[in-house]
mmCIF file of C-alpha atoms and ligand atoms in Angstrom:
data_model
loop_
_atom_site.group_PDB
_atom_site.id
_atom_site.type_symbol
_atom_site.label_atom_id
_atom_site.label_comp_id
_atom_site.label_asym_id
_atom_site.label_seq_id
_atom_site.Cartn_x
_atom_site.Cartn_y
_atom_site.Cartn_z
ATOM 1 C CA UNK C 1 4.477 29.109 -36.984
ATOM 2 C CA UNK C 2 2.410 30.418 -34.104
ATOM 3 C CA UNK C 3 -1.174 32.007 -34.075
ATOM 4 C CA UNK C 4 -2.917 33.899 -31.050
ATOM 5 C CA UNK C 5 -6.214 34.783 -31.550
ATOM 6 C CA UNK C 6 -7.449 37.149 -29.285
ATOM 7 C CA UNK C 7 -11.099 36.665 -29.297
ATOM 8 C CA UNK C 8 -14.582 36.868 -27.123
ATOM 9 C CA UNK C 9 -15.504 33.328 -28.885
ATOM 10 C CA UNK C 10 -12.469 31.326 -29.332
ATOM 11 C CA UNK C 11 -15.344 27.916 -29.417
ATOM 12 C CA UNK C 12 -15.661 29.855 -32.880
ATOM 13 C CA UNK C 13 -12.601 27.952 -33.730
ATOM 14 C CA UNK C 14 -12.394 24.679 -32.729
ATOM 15 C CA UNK C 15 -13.923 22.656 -36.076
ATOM 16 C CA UNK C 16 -10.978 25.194 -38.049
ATOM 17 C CA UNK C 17 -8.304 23.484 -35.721
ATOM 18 C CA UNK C 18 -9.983 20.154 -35.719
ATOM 19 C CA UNK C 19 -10.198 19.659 -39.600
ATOM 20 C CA UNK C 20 -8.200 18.572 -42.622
ATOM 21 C CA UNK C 21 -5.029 20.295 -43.611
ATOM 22 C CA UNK C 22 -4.950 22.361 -39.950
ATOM 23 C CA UNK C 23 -5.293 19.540 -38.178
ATOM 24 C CA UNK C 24 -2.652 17.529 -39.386
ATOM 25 C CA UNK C 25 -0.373 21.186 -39.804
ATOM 26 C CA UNK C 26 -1.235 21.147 -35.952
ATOM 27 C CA UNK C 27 -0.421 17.417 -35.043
ATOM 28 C CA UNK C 28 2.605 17.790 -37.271
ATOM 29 C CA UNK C 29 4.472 20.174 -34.945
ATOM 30 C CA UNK C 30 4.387 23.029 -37.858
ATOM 31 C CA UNK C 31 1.347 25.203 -36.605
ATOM 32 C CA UNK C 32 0.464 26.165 -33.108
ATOM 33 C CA UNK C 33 -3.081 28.231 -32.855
ATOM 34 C CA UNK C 34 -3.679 29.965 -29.055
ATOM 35 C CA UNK C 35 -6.511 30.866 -28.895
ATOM 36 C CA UNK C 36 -6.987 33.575 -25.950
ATOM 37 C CA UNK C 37 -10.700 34.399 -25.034
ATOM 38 C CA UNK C 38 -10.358 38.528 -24.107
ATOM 39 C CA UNK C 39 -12.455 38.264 -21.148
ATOM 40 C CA UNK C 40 -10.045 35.913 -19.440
ATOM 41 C CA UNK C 41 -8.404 39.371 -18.981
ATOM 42 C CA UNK C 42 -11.381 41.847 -18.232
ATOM 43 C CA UNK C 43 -10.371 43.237 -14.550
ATOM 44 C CA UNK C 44 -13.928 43.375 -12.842
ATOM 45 C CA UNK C 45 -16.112 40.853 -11.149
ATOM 46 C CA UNK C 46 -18.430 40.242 -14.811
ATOM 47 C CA UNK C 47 -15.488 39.917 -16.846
ATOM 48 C CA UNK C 48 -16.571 43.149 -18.951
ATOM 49 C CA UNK C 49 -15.069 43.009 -22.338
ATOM 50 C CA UNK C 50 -17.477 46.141 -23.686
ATOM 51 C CA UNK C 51 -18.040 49.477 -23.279
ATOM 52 C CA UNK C 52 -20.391 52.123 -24.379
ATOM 53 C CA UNK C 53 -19.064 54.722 -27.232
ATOM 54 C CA UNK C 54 -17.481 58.056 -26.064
ATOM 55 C CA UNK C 55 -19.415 60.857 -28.267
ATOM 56 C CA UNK C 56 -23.058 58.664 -28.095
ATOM 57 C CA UNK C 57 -24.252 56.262 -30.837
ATOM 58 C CA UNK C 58 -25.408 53.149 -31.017
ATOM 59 C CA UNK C 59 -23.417 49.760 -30.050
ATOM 60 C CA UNK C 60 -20.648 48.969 -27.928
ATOM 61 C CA UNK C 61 -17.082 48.951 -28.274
ATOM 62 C CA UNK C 62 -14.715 46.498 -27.141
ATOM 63 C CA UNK C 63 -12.232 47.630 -24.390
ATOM 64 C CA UNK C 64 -8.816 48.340 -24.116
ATOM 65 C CA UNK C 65 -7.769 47.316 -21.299
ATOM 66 C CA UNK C 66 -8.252 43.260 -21.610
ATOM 67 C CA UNK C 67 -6.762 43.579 -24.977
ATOM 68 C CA UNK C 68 -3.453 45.107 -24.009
ATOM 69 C CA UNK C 69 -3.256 42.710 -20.827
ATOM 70 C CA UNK C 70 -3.436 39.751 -23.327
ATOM 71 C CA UNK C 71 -1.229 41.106 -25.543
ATOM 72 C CA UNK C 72 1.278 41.875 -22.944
ATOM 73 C CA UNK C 73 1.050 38.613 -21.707
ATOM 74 C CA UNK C 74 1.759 36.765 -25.124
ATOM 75 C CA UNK C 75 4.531 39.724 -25.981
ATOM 76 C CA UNK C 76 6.731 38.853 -22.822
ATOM 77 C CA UNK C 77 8.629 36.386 -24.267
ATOM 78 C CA UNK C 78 8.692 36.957 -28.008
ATOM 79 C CA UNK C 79 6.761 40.098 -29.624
ATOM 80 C CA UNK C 80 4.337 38.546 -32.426
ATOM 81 C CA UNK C 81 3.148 40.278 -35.770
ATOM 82 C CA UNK C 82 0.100 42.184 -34.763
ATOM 83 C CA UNK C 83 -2.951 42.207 -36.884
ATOM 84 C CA UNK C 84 -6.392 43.296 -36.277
ATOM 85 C CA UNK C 85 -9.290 42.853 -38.435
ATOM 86 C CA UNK C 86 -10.892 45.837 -39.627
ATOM 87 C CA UNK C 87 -13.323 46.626 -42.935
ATOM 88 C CA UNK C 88 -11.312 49.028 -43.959
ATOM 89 C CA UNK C 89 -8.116 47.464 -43.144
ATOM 90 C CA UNK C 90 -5.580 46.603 -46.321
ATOM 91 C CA UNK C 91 -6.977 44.157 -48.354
ATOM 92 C CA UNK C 92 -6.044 40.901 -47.691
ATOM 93 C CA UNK C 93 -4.893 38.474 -50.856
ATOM 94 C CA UNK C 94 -2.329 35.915 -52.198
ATOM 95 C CA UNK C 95 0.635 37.899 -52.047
ATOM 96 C CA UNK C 96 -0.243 39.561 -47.938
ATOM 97 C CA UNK C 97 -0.692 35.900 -46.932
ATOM 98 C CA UNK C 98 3.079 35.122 -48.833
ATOM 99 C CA UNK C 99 4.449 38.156 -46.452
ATOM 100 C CA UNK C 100 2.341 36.630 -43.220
ATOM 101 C CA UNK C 101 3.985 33.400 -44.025
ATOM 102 C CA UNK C 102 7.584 34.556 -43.333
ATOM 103 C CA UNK C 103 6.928 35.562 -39.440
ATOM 104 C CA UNK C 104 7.271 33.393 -36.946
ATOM 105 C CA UNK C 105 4.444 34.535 -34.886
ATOM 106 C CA UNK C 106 0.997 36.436 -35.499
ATOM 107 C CA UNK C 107 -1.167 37.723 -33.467
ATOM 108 C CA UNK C 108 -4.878 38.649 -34.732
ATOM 109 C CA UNK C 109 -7.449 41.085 -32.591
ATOM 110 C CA UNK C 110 -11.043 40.091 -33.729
ATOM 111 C CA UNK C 111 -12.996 42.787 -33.399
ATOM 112 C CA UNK C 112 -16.656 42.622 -32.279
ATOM 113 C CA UNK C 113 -19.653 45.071 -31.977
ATOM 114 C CA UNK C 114 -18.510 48.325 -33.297
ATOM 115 C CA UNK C 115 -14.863 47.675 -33.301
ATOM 116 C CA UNK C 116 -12.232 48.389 -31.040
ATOM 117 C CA UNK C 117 -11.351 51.362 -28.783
ATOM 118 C CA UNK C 118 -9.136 53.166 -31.282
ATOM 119 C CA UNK C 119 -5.801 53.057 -28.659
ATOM 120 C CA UNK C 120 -5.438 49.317 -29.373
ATOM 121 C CA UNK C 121 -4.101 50.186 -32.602
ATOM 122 C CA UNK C 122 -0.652 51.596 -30.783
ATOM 123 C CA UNK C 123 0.055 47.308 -30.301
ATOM 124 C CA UNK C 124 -0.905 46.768 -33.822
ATOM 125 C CA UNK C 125 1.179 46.224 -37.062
ATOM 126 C CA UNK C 126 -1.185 46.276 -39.733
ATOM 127 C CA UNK C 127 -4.955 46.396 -40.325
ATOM 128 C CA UNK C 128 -6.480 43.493 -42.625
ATOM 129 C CA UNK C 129 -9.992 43.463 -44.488
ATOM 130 C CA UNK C 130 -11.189 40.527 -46.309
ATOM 131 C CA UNK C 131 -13.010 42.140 -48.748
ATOM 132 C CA UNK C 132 -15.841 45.443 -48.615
ATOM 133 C CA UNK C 133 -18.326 43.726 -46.579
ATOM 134 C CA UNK C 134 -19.297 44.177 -42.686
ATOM 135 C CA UNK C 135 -19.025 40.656 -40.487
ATOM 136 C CA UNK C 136 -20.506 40.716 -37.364
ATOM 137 C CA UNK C 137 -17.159 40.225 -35.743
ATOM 138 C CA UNK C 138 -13.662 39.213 -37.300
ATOM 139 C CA UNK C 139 -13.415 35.789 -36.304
ATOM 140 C CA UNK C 140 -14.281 34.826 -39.628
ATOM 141 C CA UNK C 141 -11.790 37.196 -40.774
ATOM 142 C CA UNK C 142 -8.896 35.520 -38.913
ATOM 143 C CA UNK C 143 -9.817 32.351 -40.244
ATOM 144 C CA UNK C 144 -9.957 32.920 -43.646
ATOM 145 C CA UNK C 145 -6.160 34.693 -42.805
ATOM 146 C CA UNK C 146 -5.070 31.629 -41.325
ATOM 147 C CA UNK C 147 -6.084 28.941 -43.495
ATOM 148 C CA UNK C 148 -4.311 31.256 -46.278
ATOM 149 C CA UNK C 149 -1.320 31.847 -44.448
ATOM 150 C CA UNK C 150 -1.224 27.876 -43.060
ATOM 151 C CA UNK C 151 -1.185 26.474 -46.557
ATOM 152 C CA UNK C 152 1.902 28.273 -47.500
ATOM 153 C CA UNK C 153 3.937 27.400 -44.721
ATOM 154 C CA UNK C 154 6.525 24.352 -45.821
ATOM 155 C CA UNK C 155 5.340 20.771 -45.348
ATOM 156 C CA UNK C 156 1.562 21.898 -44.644
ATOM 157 C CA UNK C 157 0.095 21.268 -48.127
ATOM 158 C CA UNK C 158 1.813 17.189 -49.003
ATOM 159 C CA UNK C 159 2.662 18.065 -52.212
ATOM 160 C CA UNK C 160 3.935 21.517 -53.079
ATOM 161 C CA UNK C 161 3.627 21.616 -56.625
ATOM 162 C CA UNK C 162 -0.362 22.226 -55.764
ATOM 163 C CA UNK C 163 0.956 25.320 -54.457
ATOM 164 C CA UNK C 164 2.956 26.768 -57.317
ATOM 165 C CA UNK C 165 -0.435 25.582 -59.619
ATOM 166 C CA UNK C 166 -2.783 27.458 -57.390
ATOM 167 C CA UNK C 167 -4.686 30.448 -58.553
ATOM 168 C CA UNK C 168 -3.082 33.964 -57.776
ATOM 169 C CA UNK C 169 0.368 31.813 -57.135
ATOM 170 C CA UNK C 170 1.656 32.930 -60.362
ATOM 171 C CA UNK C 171 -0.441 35.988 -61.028
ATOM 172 C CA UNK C 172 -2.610 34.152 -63.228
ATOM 173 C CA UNK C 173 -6.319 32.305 -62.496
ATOM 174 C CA UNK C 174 -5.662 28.343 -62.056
ATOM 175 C CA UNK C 175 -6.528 25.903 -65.090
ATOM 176 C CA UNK C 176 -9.521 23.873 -64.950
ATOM 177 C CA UNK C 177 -9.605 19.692 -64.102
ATOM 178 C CA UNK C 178 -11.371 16.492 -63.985
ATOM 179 C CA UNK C 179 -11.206 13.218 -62.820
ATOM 180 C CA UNK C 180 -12.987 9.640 -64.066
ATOM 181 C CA UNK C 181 -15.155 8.906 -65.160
ATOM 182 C CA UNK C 182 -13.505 10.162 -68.461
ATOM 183 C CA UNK C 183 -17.468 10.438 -69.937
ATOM 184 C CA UNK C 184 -20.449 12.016 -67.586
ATOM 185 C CA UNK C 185 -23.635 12.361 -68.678
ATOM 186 C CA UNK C 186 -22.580 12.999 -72.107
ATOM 187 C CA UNK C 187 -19.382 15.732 -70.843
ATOM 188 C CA UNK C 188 -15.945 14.501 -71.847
ATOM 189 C CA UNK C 189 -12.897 14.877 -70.703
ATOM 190 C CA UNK C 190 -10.723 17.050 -73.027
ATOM 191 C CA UNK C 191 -8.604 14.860 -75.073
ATOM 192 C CA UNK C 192 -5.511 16.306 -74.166
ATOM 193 C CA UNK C 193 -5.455 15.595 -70.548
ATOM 194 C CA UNK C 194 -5.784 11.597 -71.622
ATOM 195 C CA UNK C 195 -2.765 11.932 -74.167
ATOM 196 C CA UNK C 196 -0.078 11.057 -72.246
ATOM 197 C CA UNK C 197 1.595 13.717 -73.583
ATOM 198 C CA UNK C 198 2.719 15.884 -70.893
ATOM 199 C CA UNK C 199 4.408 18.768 -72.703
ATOM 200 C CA UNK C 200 0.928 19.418 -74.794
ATOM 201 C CA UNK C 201 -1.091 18.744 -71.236
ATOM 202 C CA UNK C 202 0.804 21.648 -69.347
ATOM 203 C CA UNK C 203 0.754 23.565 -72.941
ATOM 204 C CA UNK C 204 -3.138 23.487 -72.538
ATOM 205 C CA UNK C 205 -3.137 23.770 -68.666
ATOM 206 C CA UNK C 206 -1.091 27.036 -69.016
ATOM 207 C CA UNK C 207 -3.190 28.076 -72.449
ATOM 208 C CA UNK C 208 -6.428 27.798 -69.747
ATOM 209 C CA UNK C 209 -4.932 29.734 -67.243
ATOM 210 C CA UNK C 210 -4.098 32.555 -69.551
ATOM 211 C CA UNK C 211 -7.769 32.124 -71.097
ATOM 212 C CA UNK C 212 -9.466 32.224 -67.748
ATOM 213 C CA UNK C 213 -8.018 35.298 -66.737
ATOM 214 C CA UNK C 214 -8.407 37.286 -69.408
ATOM 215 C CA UNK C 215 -11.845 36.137 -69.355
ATOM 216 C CA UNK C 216 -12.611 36.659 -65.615
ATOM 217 C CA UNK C 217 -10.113 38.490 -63.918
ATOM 218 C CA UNK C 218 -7.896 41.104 -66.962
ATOM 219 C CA UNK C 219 -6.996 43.033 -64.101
ATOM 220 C CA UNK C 220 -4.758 40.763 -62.954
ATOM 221 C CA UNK C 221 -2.913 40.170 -66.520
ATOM 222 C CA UNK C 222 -2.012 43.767 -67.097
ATOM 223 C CA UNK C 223 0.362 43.121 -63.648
ATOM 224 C CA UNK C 224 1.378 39.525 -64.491
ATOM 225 C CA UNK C 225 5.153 39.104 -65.794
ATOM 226 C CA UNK C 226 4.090 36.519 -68.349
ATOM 227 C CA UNK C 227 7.334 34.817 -70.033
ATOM 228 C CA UNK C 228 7.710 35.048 -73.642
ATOM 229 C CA UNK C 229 5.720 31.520 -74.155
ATOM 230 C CA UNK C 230 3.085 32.891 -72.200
ATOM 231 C CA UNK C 231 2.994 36.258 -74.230
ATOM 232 C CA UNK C 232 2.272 34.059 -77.270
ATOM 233 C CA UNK C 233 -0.949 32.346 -75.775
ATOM 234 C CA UNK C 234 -1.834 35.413 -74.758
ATOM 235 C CA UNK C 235 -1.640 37.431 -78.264
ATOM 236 C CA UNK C 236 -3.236 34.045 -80.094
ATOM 237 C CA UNK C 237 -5.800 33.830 -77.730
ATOM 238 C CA UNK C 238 -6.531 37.398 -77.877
ATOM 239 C CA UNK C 239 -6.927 36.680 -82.170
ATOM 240 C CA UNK C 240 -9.416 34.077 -81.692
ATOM 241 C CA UNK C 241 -6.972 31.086 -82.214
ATOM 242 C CA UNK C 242 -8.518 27.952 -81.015
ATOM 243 C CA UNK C 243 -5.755 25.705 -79.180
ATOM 244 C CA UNK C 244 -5.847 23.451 -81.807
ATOM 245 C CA UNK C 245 -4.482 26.067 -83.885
ATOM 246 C CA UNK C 246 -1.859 26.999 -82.097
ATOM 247 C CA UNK C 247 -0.602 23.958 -81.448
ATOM 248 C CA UNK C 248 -0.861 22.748 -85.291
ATOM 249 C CA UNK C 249 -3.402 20.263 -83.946
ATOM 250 C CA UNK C 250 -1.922 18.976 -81.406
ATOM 251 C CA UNK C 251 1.296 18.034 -83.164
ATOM 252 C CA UNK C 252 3.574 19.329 -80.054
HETATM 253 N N1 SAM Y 301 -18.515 49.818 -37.085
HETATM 254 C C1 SAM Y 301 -17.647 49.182 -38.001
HETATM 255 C C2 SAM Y 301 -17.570 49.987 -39.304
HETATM 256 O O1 SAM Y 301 -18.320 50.910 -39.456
HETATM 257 O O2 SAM Y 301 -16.764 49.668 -40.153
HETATM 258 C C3 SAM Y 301 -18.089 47.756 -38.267
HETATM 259 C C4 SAM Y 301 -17.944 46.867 -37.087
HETATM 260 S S1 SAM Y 301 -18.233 45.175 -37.461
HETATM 261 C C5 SAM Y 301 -19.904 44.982 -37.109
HETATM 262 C C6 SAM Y 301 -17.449 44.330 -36.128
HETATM 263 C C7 SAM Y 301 -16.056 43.837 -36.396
HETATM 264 O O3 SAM Y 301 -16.064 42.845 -37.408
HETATM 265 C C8 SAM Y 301 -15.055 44.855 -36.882
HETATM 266 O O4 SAM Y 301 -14.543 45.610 -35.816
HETATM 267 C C9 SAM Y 301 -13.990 43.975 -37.506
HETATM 268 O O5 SAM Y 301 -13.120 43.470 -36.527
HETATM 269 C C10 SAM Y 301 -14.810 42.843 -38.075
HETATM 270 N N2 SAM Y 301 -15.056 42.984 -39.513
HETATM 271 C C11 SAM Y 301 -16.220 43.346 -40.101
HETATM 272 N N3 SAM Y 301 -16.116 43.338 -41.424
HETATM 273 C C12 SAM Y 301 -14.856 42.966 -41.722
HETATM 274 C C13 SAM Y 301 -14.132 42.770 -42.934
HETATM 275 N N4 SAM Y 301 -14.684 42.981 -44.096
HETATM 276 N N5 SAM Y 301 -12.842 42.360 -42.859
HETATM 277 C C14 SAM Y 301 -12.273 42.159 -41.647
HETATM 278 N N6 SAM Y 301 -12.910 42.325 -40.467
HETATM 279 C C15 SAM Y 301 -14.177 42.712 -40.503
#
């Protein structure tokens, strides 16, 4: 999959491409990031990427002009998914960064100062936000999209059963885990997980999941299509039954 970046800071980007899972997505052959710096394509003498705001108030606005010259430049050959980073832009989660992982190519506009001359939108597919919060400029943005989108792409993440256990994968919050040493400062490790027995360890895993969310995130159970097992955790959690009794102590 291919990235362009069209940015006035693309240095904002090099410890993303240089580091863990990217890297090696990169040096693998199965991620290529361009980054294109705007004002390589501003016309004049100072390489102008900015521009005061028709109608007065405060700030600048990037340009058009370098914008749609980059674009055009990277569109030649193969016309890329365009996104541009925008507050109020849809809101960017699991299941956009499932969709973003099908194209071949994407192309993200980081916006800067007050945003964008509104004409750029005419090269531009859809508008993403990260969450209700201003950024100074949506480089951020575009990395958080990318590090989403690279992890879903096959062969990135080693082993892709991580995936399908992430949180949001299956509409549900992820379950929690530990490593050694089985005792810390007086914290154990739940029994379960050093049983052996696998069917009761992803019985608990998937009773924690179910637990977490209702605890932390309902909103997302009342979408969730929970299969009939999952229904039952859900209605004996919801009556206060402890794992233990649900499982008849364990005897699974
Ligand atoms: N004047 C804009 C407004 O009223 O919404 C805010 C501009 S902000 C300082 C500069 C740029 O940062 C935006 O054009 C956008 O590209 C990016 N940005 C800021 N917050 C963002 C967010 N929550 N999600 C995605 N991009 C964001």
């Amino acid at each position: 999959m291919r990235f362009h970046v069209l940015t006035i800071f693309p240095e904002f980007f090099e410890g993303f491409k240089n580091t863990g899972i990217v890297s090696r997505a990169i040096e693998k052959g199965l991620v290529d990031i361009n980054t294109v710096n705007i004002r390589d394509y501003a016309t004049d003498r100072h390489r102008t990427v900015d521009d005061v705001v028709y109608g007065g108030g405060p700030g600048m606005l990037l340009k058009p002009e370098p914008i749609f010259r980059a674009y055009d430049d990277i569109a030649r050959d193969k016309k890329p998914y365009v996104l541009i980073t925008e507050p109020w832009g849809r809101r960017f989660d699991q299941k956009f960064a499932t969709e973003l992982a099908q194209k071949d190519e994407l192309l993200i506009i980081c916006g800067r100062y007050e945003g964008v001359d509104e004409r750029v939108k005419s090269i531009v597919d859809e508008e993403v936000s990260i969450g209700d919060f201003i950024l100074s400029g949506g480089e951020p943005a575009a990395l958080v999209i990318m590090d989403a989108v690279i992890r879903l792409i096959p062969g990135v993440v080693g082993d892709s059963d991580s995936l399908r256990v992430d949180s949001f994968s299956d509409g549900l919050l992820g379950y929690p885990n530990y490593t050694r040493p089985a005792v810390f400062r007086g914290m154990e490790v739940p029994q379960v997980l050093r049983s052996g027995n696998h069917r009761l360890i992803n019985l608990w895993r998937k009773w924690k999941q179910i637990e977490n969310t209702l605890k932390k995130r309902p909103d997302l159970l009342e979408k969730a299509r929970l299969s009939p097992e999952e229904e039952k955790i859900l209605q004996a959690i919801k009556k206060g039954e402890s794992f233990e009794d649900f499982t008849g102590n364990n005897r699974v």
